[in-house]
Short mmCIF file of C-alpha atoms in Angstrom, two decimals:
data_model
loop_
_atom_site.label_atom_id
_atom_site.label_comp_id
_atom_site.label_asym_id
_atom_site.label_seq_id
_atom_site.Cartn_x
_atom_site.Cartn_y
_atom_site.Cartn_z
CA UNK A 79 0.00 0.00 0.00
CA UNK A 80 1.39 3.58 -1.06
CA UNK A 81 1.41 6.28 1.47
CA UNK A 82 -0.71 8.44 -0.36
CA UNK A 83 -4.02 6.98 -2.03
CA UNK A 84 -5.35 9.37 -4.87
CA UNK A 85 -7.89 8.40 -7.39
CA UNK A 86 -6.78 9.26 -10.42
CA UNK A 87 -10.25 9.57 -12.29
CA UNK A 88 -10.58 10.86 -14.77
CA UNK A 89 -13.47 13.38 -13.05
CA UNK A 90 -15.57 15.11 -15.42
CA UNK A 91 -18.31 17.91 -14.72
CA UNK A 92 -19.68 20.60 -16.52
CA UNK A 93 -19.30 24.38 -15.35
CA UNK A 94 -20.54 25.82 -12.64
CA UNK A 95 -20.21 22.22 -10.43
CA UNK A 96 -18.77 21.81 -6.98
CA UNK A 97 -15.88 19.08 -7.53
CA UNK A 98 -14.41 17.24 -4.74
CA UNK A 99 -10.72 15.52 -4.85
CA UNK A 100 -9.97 13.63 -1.88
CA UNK A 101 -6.77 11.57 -0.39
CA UNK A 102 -6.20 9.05 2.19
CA UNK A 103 -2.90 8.31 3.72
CA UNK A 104 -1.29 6.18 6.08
CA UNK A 105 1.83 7.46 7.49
CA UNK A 106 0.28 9.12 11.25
CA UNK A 107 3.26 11.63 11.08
CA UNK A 108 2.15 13.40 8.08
CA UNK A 109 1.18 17.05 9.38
CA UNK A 110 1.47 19.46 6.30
CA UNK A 111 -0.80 18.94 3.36
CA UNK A 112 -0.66 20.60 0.26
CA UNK A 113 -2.68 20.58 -3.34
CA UNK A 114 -0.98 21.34 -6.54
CA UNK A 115 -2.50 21.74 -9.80
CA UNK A 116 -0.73 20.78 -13.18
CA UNK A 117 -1.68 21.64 -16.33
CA UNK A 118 -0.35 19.56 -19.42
CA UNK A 119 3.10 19.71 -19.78
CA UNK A 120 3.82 21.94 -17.10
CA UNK A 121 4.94 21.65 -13.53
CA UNK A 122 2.81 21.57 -10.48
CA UNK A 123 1.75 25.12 -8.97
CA UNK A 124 0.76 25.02 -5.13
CA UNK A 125 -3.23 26.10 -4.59
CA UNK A 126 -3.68 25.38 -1.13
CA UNK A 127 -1.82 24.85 2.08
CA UNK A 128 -2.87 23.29 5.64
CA UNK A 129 -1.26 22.58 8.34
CA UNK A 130 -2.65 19.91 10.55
CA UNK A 131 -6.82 19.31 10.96
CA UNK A 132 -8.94 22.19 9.78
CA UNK A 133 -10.69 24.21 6.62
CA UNK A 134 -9.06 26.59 5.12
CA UNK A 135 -10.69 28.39 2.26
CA UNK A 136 -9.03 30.65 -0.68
CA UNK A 137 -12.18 32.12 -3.54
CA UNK A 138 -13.40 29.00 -4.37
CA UNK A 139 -11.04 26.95 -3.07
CA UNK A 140 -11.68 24.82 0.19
CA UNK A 141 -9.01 22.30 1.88
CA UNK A 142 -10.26 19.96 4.49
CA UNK A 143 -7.98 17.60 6.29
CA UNK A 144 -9.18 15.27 8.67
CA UNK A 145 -6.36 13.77 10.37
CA UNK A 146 -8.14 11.21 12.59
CA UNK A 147 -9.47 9.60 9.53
CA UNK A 148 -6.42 10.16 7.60
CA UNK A 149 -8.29 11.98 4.85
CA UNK A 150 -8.24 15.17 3.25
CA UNK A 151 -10.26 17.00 0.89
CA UNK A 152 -9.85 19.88 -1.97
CA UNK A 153 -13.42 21.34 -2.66
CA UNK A 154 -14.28 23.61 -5.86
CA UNK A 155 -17.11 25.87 -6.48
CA UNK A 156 -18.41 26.92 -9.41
CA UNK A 157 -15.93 25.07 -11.49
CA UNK A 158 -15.15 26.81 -14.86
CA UNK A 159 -13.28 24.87 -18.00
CA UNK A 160 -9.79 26.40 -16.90
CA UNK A 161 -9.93 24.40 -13.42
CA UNK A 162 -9.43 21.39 -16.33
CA UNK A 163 -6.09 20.22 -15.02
CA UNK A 164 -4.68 16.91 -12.77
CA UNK A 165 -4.85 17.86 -9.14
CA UNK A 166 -2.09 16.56 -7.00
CA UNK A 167 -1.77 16.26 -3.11
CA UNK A 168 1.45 15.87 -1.45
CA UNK A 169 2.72 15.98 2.46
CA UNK A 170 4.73 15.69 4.82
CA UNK A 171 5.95 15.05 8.49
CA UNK A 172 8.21 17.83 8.64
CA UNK A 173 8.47 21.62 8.08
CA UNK A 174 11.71 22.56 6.46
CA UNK A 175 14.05 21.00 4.00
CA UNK A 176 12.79 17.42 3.47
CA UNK A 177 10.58 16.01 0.32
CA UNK A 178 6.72 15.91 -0.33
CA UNK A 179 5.23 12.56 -0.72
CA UNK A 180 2.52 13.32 -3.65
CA UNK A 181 -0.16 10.98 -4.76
CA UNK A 182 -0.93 10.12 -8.26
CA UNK A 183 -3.18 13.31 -9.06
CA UNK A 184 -6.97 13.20 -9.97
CA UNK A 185 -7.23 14.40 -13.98
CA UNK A 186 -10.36 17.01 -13.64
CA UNK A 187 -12.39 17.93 -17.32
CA UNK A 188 -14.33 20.55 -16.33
CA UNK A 189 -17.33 21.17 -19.97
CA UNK A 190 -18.43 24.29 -20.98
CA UNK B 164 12.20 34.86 -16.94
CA UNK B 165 11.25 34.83 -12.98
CA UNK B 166 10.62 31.20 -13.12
CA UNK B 167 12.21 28.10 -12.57
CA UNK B 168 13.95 27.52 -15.86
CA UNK B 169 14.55 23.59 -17.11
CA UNK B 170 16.87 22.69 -20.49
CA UNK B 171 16.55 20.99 -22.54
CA UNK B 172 12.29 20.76 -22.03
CA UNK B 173 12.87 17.30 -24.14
CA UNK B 174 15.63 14.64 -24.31
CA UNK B 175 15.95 11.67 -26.54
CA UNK B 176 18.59 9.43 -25.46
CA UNK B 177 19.86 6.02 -26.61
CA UNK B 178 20.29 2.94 -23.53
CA UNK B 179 23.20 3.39 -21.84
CA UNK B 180 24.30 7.11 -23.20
CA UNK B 181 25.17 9.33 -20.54
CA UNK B 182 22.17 12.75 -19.70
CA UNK B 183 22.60 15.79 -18.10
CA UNK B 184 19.76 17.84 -17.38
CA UNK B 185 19.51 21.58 -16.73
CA UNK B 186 17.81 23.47 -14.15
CA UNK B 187 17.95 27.33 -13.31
CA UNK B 188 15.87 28.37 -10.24
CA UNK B 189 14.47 31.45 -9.40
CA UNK B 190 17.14 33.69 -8.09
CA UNK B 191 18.25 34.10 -4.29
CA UNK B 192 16.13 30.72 -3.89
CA UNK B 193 17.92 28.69 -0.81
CA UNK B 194 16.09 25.03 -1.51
CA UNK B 195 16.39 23.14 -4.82
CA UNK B 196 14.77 20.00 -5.11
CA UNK B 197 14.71 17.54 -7.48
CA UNK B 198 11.39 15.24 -8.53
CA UNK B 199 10.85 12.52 -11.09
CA UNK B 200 7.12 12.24 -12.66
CA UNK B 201 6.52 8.87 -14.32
CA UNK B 202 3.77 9.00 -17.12
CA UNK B 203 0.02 8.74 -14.59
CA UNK B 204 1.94 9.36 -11.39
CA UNK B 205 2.99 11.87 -8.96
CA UNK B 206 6.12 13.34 -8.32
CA UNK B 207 9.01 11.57 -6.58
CA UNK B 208 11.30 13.26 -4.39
CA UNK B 209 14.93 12.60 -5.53
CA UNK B 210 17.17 15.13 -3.84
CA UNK B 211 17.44 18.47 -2.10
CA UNK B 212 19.70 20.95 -1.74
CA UNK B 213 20.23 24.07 0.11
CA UNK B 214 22.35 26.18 -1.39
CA UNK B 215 25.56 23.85 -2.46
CA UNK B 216 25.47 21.26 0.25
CA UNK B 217 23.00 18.08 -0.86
CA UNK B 218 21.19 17.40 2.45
CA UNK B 219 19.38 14.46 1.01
CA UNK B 220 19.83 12.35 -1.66
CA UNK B 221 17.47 9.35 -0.51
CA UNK B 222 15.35 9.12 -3.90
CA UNK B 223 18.33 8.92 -6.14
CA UNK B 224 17.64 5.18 -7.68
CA UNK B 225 20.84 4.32 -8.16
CA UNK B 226 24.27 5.10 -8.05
CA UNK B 227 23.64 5.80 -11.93
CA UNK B 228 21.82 9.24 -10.87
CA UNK B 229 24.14 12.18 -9.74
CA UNK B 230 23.04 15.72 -8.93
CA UNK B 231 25.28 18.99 -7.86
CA UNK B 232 24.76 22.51 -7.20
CA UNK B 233 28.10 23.44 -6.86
CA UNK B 234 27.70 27.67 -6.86
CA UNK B 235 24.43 27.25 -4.80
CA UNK B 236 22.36 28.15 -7.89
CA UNK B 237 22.38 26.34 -10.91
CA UNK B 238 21.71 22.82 -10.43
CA UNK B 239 22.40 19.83 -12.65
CA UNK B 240 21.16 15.96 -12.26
CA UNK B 241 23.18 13.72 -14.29
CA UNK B 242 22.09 10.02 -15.05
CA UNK B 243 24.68 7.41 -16.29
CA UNK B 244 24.05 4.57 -18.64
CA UNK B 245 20.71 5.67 -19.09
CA UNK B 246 17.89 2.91 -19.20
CA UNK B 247 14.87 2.74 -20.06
CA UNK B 248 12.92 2.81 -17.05
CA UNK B 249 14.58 6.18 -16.56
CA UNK B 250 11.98 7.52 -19.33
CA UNK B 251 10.07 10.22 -16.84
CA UNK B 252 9.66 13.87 -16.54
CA UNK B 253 12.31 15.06 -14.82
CA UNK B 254 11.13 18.44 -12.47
CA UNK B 255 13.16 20.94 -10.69
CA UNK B 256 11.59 22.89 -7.74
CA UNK B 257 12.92 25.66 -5.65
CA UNK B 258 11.95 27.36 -2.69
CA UNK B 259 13.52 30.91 -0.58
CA UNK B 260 13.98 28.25 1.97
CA UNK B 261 13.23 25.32 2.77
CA UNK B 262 9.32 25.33 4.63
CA UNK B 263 6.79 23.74 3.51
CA UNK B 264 4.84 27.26 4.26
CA UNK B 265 7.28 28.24 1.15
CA UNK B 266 6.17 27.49 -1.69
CA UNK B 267 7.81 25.34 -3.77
CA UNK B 268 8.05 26.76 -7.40
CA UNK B 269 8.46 24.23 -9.95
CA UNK B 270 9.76 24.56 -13.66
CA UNK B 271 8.18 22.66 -16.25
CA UNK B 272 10.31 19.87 -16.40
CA UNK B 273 12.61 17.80 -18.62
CA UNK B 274 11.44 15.00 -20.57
CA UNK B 275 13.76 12.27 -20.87
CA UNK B 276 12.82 8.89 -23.09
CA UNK B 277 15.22 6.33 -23.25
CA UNK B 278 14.74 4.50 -26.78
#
């Protein structure tokens, strides 16, 4: 079993939907979690960061993580066709200087 | 440019000739990391620097994969008798320093097939 379970879809709604990307992980000592979006043929770009449990919300972006069911959550409202991208979590057990452990990324399609 | 800057964005190589890939970060950027992206899968963490010194080189696969920052800026990963299951996207990240609560800015990668 991988640390970091991530459906990779593909997920497809049309505008104006409220997508949900979720992870589960196993490793207890994970306590910074992070989603990046990546567009084709580009790198990742970091949307949203959390530390520990909690919500924490940026325009229509929402991050849950639930660390006592080792599950967190990227919400979207009112998707539009440029969210159409793979969505990737990643975290980690420490702060500074040491490497994300990323899942596979969820491929989003948002129709127009 | 005020990105992370990768060369060359594509790389065709023939098993078992020798790669070196390219990466500029953005400048005054302490961390450098470097990731390898497999066709349907995430990123995986292959080394990290900060500034010159290589504080962890635990993803390197083998002793076939090499990677210095000598000046503390540019960075280059070097793979040796290249095989085939080296085919990946190779990315380059870097950071101001090395928190998480910094963002990691990644360039857009290398793309390495081994034919």
């Amino acid at each position: 079993q991988k640390e970091v379970e991530q459906d990779p879809g593909p997920l497809s709604v049309p505008e104006g939907a409220i997508v949900s990307l979720n992870c589960t992980y196993s490793n207890s000592a994970f306590q910074y979690f992070m989603w990046y979006r990546q567009y084709s043929r580009k790198g990742p770009e970091l949307l949203m960061y959390t530390y520990s449990s909690g919500n924490k919300e940026d325009g229509r972006f929402t991050a849950q993580v639930d660390k006592s069911s080792k599950y967190i959550s990227l919400f979207i409202r009112d998707s539009q066709p440029s969210d159409s991208a793979t969505y990737l979590c990643a975290m980690s057990a420490k702060q500074a200087g040491t490497a994300l452990i990323f899942g596979k990324g969820t491929t989003l399609s948002v129709s127009s | 440019g005020a990105g992370v800057s990768q060369s060359p964005r594509y790389k065709v190589a023939k098993r078992g000739q020798d790669v070196a890939l390219r990466c500029d970060p953005i400048s005054g950027h302490v961390s450098l990391f470097w990731y390898q992206q497999a066709l349907g899968q995430g990123p995986e963490f292959l080394t990290y620097f900060q500034n010159e010194a290589q504080l962890d080189k635990s993803g390197l696969p083998s002793d076939r994969f090499f990677a210095e920052r000598p000046e503390g800026s540019v960075s280059t990963l070097k793979i040796q008798r290249t095989q085939q299951e080296d085919s990946a996207v190779y990315l380059c990240a870097s950071s101001f320093h090395g928190a998480l609560n910094s963002p990691l800015h990644f360039g857009n990668g290398t793309r390495l097939t081994v034919t």
